[in-house]
C-alpha positions as semicolon CSV with decimal commas, in nm:
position;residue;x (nm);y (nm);z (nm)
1;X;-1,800;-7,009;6,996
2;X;-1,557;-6,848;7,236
3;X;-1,746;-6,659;7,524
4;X;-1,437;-6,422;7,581
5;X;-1,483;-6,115;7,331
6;X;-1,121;-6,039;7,123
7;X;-1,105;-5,702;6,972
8;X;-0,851;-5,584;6,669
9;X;-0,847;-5,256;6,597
10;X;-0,749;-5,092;6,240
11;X;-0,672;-4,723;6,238
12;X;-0,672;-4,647;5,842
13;X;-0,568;-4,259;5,891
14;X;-0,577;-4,183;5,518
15;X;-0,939;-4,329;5,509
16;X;-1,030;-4,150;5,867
17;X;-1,174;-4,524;5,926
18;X;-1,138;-4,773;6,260
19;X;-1,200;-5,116;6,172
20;X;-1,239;-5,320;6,493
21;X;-1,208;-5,668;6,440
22;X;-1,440;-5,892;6,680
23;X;-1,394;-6,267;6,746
24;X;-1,600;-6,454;6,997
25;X;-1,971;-6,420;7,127
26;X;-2,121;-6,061;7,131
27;X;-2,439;-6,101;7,391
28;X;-2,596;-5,781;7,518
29;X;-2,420;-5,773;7,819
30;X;-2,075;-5,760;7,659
31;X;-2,151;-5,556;7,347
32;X;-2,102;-5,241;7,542
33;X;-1,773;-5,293;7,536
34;X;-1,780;-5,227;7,162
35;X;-1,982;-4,908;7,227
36;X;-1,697;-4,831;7,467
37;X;-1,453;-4,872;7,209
38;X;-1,636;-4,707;6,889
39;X;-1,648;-4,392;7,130
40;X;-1,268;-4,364;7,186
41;X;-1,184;-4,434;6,889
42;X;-1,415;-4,146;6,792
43;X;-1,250;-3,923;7,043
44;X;-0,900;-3,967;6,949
45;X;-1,018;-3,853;6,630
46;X;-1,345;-3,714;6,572
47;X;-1,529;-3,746;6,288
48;X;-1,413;-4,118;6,198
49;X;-1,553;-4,379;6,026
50;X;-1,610;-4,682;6,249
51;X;-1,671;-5,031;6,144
52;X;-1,760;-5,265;6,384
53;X;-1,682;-5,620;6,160
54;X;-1,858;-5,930;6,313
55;X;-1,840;-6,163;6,036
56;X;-1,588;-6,394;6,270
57;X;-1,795;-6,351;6,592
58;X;-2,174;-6,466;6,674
59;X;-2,386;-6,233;6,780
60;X;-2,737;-6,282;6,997
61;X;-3,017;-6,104;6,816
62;X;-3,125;-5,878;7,128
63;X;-2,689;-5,767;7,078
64;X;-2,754;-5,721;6,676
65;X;-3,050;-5,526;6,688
66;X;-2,866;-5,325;6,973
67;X;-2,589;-5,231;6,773
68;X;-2,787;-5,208;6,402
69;X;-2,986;-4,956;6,608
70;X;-2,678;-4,751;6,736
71;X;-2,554;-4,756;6,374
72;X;-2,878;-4,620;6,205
73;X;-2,918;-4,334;6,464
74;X;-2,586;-4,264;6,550
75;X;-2,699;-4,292;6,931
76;X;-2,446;-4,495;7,140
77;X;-2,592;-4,574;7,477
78;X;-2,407;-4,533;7,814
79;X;-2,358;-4,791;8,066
80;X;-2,626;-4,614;8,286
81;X;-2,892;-4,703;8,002
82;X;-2,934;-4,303;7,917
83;X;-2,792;-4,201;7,555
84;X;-2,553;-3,999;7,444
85;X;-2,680;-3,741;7,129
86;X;-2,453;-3,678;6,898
87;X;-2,147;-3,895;6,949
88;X;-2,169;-4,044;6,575
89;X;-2,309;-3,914;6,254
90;X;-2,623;-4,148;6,138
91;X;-2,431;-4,366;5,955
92;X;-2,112;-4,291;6,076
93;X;-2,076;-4,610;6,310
94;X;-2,131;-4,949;6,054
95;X;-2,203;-5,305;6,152
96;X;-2,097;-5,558;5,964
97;X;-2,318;-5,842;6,056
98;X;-2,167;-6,221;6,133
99;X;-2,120;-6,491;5,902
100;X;-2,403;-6,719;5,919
């Protein structure tokens, strides 16, 4: 699997959903670029859905549990390691895990 993360993102405006579309390895090291990129896609537009779709990437489990986390609390953290309250709903941010 590549090591190089590739990111398509989906703006569905009627739906107020962002898919982005991840290929490649997601470690925790590189995953906070997805965190970056959930929270602007929530800023151009607050209050939308985003789907973070891994079923074409491979994830490590430390990066899975990471991101399952930020999805059930709606707590994204910030590259310092603190977190930010209240950037996403509970629920508002969805993982779709990778294919096995």
């Amino acid at each position: 699997m590549e090591s190089k993360l590739r990111v398509a993102v989906r703006l569905d405006l009627d739906a107020r959903q962002a898919c982005l579309e991840v290929h490649g390895r997601v470690t925790e090291q590189n995953c906070r670029v997805l965190y970056v990129l959930a929270r602007r896609a929530n800023a151009a537009l607050p209050g939308l859905f985003v789907v973070l779709d891994l079923q074409k990437a491979s994830a490590t489990d430390g990066a899975l549990a990471a991101l399952s986390h930020s999805s059930e609390t709606g707590h994204l953290p910030v590259l310092t390691g603190g977190l930010i309250q209240g950037t996403f709903a509970p629920r508002q941010l969805s993982v779709l895990a990778p294919a096995a």
